[in-house]
Short mmCIF file of C-alpha atoms in Angstrom, two decimals:
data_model
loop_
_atom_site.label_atom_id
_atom_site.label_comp_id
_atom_site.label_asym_id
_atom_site.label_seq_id
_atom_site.Cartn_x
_atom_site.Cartn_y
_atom_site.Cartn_z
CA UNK A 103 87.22 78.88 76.40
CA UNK A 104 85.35 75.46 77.75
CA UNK A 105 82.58 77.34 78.90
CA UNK A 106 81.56 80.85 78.24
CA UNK A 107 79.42 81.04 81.31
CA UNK A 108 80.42 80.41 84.97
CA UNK A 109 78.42 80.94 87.76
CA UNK A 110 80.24 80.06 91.36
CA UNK A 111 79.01 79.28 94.89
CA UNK A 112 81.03 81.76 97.85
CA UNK A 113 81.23 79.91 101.04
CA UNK A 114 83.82 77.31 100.56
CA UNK A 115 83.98 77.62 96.43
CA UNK A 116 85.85 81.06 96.40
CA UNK A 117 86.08 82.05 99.85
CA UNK A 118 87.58 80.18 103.18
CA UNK A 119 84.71 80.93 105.71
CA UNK A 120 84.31 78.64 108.01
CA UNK A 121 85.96 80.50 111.08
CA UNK A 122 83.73 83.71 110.96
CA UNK A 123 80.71 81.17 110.57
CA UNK A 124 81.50 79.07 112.74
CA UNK A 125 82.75 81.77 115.66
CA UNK A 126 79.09 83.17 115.05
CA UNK A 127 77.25 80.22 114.86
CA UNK A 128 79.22 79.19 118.73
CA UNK A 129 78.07 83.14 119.73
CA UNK A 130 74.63 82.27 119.19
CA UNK A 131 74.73 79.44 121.05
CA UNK A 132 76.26 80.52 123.80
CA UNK A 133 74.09 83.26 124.16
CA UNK A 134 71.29 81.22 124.25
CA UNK A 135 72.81 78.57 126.96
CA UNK A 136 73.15 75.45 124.20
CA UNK A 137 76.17 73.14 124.56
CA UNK A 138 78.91 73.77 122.43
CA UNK A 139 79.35 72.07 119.44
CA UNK A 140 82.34 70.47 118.00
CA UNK A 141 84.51 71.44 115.03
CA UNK A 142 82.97 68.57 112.67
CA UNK A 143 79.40 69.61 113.47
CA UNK A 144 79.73 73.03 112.89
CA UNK A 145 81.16 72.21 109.52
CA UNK A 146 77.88 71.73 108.82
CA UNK A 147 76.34 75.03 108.69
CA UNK A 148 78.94 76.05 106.12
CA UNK A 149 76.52 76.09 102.65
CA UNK A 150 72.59 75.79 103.90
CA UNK A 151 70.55 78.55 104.90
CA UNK A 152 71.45 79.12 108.61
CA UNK A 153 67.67 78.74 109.93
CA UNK A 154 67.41 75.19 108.57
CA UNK A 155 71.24 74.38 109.78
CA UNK A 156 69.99 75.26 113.29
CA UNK A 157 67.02 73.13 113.44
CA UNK A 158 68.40 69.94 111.66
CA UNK A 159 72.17 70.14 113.23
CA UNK A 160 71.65 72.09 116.55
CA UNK A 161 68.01 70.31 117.27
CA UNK A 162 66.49 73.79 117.54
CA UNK A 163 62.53 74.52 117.44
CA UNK A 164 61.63 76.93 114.37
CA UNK A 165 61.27 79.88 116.71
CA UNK A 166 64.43 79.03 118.56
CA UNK A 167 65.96 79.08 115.27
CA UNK A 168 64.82 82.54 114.43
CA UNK A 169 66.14 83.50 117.33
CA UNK A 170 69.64 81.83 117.02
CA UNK A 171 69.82 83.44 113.43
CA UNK A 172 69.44 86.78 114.87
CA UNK A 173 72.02 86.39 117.34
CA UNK A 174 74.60 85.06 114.97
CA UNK A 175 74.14 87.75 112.63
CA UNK A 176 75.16 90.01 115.24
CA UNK A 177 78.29 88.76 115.20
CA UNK A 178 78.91 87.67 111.94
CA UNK A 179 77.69 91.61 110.36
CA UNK A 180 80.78 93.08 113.07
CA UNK A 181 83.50 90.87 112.48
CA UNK A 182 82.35 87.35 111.44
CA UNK A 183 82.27 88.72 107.54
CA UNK A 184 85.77 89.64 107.79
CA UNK A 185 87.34 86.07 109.11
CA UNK A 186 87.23 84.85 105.86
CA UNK A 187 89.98 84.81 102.84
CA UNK A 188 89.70 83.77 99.31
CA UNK A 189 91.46 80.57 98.45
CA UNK A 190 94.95 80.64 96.86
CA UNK A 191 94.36 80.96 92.83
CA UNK A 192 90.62 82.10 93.41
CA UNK A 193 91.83 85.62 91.79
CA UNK A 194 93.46 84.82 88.78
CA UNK A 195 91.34 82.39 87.86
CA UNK A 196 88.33 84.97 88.02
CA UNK A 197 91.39 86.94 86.31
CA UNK A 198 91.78 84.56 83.48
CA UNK A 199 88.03 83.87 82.89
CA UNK A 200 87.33 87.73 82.07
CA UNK A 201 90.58 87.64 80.34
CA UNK A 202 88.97 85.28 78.08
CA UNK A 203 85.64 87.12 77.75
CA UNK A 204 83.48 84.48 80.61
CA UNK A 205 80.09 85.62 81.91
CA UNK A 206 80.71 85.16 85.51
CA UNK A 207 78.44 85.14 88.67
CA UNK A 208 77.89 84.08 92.36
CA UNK A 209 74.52 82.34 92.90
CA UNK A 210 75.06 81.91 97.10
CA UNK A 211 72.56 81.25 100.06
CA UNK A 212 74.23 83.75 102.17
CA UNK A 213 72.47 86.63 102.52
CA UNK A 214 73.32 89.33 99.67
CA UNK A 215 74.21 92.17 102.22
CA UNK A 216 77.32 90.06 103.47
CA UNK A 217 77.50 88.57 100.26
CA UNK A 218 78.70 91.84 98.80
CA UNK A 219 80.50 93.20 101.40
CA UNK A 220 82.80 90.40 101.05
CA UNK A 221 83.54 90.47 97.10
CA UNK A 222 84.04 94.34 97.63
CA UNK A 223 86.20 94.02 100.66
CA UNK A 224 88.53 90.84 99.51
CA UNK A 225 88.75 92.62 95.58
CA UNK A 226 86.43 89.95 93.77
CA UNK A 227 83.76 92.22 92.64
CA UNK A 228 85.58 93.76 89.84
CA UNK A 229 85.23 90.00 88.16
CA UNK A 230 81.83 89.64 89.03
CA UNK A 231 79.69 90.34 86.47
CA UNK A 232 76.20 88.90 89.03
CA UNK A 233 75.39 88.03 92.33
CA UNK A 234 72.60 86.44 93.21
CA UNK A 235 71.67 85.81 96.59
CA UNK A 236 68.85 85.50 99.15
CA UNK A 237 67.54 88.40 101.89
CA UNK A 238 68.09 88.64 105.29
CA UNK A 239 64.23 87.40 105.74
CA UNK A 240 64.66 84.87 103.60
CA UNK A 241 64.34 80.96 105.59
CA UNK A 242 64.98 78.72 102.08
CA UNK A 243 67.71 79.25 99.48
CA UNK A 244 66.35 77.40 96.41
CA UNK A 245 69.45 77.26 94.51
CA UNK A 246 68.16 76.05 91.25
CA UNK A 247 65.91 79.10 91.09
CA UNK A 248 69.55 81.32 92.55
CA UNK A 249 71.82 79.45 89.58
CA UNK A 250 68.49 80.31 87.04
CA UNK A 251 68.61 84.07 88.00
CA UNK A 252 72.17 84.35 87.89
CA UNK A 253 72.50 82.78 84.44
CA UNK A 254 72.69 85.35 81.38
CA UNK A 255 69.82 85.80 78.70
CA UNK A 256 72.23 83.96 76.28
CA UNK A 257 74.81 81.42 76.86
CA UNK A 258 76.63 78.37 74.76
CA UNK A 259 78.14 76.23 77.97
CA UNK A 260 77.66 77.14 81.06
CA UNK A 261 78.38 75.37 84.50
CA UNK A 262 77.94 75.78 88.16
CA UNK A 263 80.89 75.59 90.65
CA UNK A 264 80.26 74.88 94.42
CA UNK A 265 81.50 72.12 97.46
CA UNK A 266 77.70 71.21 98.40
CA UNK A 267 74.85 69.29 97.31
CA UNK A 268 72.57 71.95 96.84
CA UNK A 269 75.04 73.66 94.26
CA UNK A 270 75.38 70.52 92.11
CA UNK A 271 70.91 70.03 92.33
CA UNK A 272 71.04 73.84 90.77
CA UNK A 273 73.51 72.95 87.96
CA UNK A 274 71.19 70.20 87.16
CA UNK A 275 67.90 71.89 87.90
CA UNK A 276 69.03 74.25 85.28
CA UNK A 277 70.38 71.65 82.62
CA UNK A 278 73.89 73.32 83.05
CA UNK A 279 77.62 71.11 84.36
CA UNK A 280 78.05 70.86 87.48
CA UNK A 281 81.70 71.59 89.23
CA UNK A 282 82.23 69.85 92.82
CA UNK A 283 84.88 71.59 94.21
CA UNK A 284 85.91 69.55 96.63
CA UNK A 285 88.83 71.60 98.38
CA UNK A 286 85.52 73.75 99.94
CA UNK A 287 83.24 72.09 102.66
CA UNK A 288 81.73 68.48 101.00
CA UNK A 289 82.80 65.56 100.44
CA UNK A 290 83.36 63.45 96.98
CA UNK A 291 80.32 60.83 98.07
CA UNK A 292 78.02 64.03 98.75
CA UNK A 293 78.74 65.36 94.98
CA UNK A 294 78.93 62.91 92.98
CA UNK A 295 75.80 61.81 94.38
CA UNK A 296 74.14 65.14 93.87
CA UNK A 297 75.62 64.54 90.03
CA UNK A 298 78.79 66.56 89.94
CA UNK A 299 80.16 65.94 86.15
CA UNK A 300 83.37 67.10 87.06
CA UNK A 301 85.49 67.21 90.59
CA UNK A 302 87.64 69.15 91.27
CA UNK A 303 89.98 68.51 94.49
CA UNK A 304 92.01 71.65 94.38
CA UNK A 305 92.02 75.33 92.92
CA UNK A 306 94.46 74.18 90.36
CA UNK A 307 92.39 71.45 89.54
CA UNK A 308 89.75 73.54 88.95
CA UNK A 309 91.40 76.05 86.84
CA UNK A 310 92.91 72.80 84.66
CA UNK A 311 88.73 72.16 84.07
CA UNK A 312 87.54 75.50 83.39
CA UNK A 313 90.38 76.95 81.35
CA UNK A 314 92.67 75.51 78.03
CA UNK A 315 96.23 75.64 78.85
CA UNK A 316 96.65 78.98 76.82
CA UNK A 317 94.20 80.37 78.38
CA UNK A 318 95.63 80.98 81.70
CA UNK A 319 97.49 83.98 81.68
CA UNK A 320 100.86 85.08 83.64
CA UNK A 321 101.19 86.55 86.80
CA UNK A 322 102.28 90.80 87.86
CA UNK A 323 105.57 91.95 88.89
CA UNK A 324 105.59 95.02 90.98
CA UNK A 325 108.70 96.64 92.06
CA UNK A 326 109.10 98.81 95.31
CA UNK A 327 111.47 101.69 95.52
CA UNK A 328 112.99 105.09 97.07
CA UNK A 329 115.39 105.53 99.21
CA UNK A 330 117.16 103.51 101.99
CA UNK A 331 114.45 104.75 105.39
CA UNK A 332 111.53 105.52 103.06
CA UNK A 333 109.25 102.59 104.63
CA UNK A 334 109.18 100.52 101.09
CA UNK A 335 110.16 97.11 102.48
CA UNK A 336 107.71 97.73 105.22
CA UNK A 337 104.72 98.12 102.82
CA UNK A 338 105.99 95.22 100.12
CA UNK A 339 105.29 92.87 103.74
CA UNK A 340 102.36 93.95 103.61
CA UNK A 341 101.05 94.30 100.59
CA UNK A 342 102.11 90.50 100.20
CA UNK A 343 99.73 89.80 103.39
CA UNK A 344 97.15 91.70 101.90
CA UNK A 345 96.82 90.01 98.14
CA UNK A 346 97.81 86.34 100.05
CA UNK A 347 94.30 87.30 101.74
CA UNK A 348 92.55 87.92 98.20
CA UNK A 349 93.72 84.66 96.88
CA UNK A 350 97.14 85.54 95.09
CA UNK A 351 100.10 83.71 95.18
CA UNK A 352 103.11 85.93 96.14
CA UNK A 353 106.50 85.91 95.97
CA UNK A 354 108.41 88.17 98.24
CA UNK A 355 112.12 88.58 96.88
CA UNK A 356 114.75 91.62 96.79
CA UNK A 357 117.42 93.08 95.04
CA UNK A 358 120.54 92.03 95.60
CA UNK A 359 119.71 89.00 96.41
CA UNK A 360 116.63 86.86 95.97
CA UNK A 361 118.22 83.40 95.37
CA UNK A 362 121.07 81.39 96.45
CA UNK A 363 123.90 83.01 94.01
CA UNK A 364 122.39 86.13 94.37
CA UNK A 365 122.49 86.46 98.19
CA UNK A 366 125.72 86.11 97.91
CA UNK A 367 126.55 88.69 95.44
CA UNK A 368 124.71 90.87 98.00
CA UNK A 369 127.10 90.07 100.95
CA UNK A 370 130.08 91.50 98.90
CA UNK A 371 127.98 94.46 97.74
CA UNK A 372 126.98 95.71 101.11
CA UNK A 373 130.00 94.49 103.17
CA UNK A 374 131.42 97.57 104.78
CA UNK A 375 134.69 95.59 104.37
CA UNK A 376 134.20 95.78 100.75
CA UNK A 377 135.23 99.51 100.88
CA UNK A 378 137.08 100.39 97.82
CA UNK A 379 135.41 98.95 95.13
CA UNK A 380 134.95 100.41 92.37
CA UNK A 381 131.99 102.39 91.09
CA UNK A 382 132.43 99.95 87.54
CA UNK A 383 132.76 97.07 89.79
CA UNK A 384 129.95 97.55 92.01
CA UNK A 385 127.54 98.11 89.03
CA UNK A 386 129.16 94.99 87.44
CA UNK A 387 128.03 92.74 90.59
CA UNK A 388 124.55 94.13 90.49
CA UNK A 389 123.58 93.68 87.19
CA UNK A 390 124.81 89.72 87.79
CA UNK A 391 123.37 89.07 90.73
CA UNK A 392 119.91 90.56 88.64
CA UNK A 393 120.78 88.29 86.17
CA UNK A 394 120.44 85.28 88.19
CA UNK A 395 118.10 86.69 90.21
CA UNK A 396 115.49 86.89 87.21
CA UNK A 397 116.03 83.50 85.55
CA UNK A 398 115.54 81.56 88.58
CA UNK A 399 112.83 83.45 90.88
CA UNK A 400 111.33 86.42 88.68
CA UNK A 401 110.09 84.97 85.33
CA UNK A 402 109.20 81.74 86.34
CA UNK A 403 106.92 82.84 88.94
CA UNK A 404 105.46 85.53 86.26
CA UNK A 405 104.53 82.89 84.14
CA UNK A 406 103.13 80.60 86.70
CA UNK A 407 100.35 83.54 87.63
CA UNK A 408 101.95 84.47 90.71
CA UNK A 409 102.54 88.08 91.87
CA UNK A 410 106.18 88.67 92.05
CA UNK A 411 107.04 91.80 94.71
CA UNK A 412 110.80 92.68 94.80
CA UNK A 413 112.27 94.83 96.77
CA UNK A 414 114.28 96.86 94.59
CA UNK A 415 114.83 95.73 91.02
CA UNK A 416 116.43 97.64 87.68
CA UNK A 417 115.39 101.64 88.35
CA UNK A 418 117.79 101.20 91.92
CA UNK A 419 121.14 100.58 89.64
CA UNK A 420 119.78 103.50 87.33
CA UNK A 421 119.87 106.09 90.06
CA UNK A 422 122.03 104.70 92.72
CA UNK A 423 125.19 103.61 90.01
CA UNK A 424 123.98 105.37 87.01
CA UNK A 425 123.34 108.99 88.83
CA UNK A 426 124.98 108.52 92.39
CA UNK A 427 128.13 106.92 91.15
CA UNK A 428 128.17 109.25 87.97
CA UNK A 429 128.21 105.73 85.42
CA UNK A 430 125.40 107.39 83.63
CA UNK A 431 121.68 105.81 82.92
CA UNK A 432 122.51 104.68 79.61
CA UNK A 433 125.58 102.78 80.60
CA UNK A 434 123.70 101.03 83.41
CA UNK A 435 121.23 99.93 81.26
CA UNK A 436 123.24 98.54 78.76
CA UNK A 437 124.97 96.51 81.12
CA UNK A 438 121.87 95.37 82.68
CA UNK A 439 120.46 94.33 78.77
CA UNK A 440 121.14 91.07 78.99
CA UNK A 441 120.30 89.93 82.57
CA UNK A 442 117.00 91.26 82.40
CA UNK A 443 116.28 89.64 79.34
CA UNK A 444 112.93 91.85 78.28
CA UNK A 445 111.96 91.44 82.38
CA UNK A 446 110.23 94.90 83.18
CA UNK A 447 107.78 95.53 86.15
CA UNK A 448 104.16 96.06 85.07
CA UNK A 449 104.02 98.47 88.02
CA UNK A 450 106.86 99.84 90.30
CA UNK A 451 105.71 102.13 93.72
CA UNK A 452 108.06 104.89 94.69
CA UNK A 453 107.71 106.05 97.74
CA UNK A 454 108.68 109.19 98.13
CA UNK A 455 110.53 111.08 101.07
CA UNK A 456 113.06 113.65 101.49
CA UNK A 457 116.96 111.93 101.75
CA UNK A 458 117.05 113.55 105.25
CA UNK A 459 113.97 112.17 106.55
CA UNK A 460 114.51 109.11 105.01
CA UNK A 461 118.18 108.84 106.22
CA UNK A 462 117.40 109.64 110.06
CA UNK A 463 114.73 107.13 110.06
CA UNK A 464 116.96 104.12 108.73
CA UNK A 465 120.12 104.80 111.11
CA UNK A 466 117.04 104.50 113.88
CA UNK A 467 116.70 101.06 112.54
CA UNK A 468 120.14 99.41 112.82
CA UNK A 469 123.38 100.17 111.51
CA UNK A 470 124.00 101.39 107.96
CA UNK A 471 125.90 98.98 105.13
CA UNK A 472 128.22 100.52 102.58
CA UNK A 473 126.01 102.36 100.67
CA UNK A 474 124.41 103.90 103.62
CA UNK A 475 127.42 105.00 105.21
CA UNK A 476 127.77 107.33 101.53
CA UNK A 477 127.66 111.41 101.54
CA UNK A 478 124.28 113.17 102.05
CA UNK A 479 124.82 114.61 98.64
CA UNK A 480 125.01 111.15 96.93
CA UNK A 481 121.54 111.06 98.72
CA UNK A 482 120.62 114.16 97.25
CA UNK A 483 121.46 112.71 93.58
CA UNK A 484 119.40 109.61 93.46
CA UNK A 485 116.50 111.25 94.79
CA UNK A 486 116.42 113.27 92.47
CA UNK A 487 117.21 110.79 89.85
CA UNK A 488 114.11 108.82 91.06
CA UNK A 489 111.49 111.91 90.79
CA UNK A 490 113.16 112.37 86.88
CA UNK A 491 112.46 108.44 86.32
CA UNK A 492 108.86 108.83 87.59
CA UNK A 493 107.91 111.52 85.24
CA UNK A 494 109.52 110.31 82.55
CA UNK A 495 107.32 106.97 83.10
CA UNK A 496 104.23 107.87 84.94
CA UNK A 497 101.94 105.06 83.43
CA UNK A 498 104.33 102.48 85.44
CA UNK A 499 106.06 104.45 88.02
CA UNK A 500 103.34 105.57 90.86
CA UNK A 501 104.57 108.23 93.33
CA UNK A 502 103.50 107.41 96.85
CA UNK A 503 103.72 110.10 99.36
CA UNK A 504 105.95 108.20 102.38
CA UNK A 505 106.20 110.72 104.87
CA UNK A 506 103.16 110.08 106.08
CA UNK A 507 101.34 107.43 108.89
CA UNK A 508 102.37 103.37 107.85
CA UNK A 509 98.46 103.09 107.65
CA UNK A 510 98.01 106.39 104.91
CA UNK A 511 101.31 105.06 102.96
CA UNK A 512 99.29 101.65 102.91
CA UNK A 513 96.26 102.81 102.11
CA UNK A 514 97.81 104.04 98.62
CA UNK A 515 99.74 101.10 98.29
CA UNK A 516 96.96 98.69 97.68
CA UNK A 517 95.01 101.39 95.51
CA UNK A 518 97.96 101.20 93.18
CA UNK A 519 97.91 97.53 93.64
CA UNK A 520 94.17 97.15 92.79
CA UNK A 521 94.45 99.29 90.05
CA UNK A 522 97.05 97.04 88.37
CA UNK A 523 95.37 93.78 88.64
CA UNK A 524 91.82 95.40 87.41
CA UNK A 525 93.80 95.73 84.16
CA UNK A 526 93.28 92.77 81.52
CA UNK A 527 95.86 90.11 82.41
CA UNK A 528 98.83 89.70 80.53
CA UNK A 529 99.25 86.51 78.48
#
């Protein structure tokens, strides 16, 4: 790899902050009867320590200042922390860099206790192998003295990566690169003044610096299944709003469907006009629309490093034609050998619910298509044929309980999820 140490800023470098910092930083002044401040202005309390932001940008006196800090924390340690997201391709680059065997560390101002509640709350700290940051009494963040801590006792190349000043003077202070990122909170003119080697404007950009081309590695695909009413497509929305929030780029798709060509495979599939067809013909349809539906939205987006999440996917024809419609497992596959070309899910969530609950809770919904509108002991079949898949293949297939609250079902969603991407990354 280009360097075998990286040590990052967190405001603005891996992390979006400015609207819990600057909804704070407004609190505090509002509690203390100063004039609001305007967007550009309170830019500028993104990256220093807040004390010295509120005596050089709000014109404070130093015990004013105290004061202001006090009050802002008491927003920011509530809910300020928590408006915050990582930026898009933050995670697998932290990803790819363990991957690769990187030292990597956070060397921040902001105070370690909210430091670390946001790498454990937005999954960073799993990539994390330091932090370094300064205490809640601390006035001064002397970031050459942060980057020096956070370095390890032996290094080849090693480089700082932060959107301020500061983070650029520890990079040099320390004789290391410095990495302007300049998607975060400065401008170019303030780091390449402050002797940024490198700039990077975007995420990508920075990813292009830090990492050779075979270095980056591809992306997850996770499948969601069970039966039609057991809440799957419910928790694949959000689980997509939940890694989009930890810096992932997701693709939402489903089976049918998924793409143009696909989409309108689906149509015929779930038409209740199409009543009649054939249990041959019906398998036939899905295994093409899969086909498409995995050259042109699945494996690219693997490749890319995005997190695919499809609604349905390969295991659906296995129960629902192979089991339900009595074509058999090993037929289905077969027919599905080509279209999926190798394509398997490195994790696929079952959620798991009797057919009856399951069933009352769809036709609740809306009304049912043509496989809906099928026997309760076709029902019967494929569950059953989905609790034989997930023991035959427990180290990919995890078995949610869904007849439980959205929030519980949820919960064990993004365990599963978490769980996945703390695995090494596939190449």
């Amino acid at each position: 790899m280009k360097y075998d140490t990286v040590i990052f800023d967190l405001d603005g470098t891996l992390t979006e902050s400015e609207p819990g910092i600057t909804k704070s930083v407004q609190y505090a002044l509002e509690q203390m009867n100063r004039p609001p401040l305007d967007a550009a202005t309170l830019r500028r309390f993104i990256g220093p320590p807040l004390r010295e932001s509120f005596i050089a940008v709000a014109g404070m006196a130093e015990d004013e200042a105290d004061e202001a800090v006090r009050i802002y924390r008491e927003r920011f340690s509530t809910v300020g922390w928590m408006e915050n997201s990582v930026y898009e391709g933050i995670a697998p680059l932290l990803r790819a860099l363990k991957a690769g065997g990187a030292y990597v560390a956070i060397a921040t101002g902001k105070p370690e206790v909210f430091s670390r509640k946001i790498i454990d709350y937005f999954g960073l700290a799993p990539y994390i192998d330091r932090l370094e940051a300064i205490t809640l009494s601390d006035h001064h963040a002397d970031k050459v003295a942060l980057v020096r801590r956070a370095l390890p006792e032996r290094y080849e190349r090693a480089c700082m990566v932060g959107d301020r000043a500061g983070d650029m003077e520890g990079a040099l202070g320390n004789g290391i690169d410095g990495i302007g990122a300049l998607y975060g909170y400065g401008t170019r003119e303030e780091l390449e003044n402050a002797g940024a080697r490198f700039i990077a404007a975007s995420v990508n950009a920075l990813r292009d610096i830090l990492l050779d081309a075979g270095d980056a590695p591809g992306g997850l695909f996770v499948t969601f299944e069970g039966t039609d009413g057991c809440g799957k497509t419910t928790q694949m929305k959000r689980a997509a709003d939940w890694l989009r929030g930890r810096g992932y780029e997701v693709v939402s798709t489903r089976e049918p469907g998924g793409c143009p060509i696909s989409e309108r495979i689906r149509e015929i599939i779930l038409d209740v006009g199409s009543a009649g067809m054939t249990a041959e013909c019906e398998a036939m349809l899905y295994a093409a629309a899969r086909a498409q539906h995995v050259s042109e939205v699945i494996k690219p987006a693997v490749k890319r490093g995005a997190i695919v999440l499809c609604d349905r996917f390969l295991d659906s024809s296995l129960v629902y034609q192979g089991v339900g419609r009595g074509l058999g497992m090993g037929a289905v596959r077969a027919l599905n050998r080509l279209g999926v070309d190798g394509c398997q899910p490195d994790l696929t969530l079952f959620y798991d619910i009797s057919p009856e609950r399951a069933m009352q809770r769809r036709r609740a919904a809306s009304a049912p298509d043509r496989l809906e509108l099928e026997r309760k002991e076709f029902f019967e079949a494929v569950y059953g044929a989905y609790k034989a898949l997930a023991a035959e293949d427990p180290e990919r297939i995890a078995v949610i309980d869904a007849d439980r609250p959205i929030d519980a079902v949820e919960t064990d969603t993004r365990r599963c999820l978490a769980e996945t991407l703390d695995r090494p990354a596939r190449r």
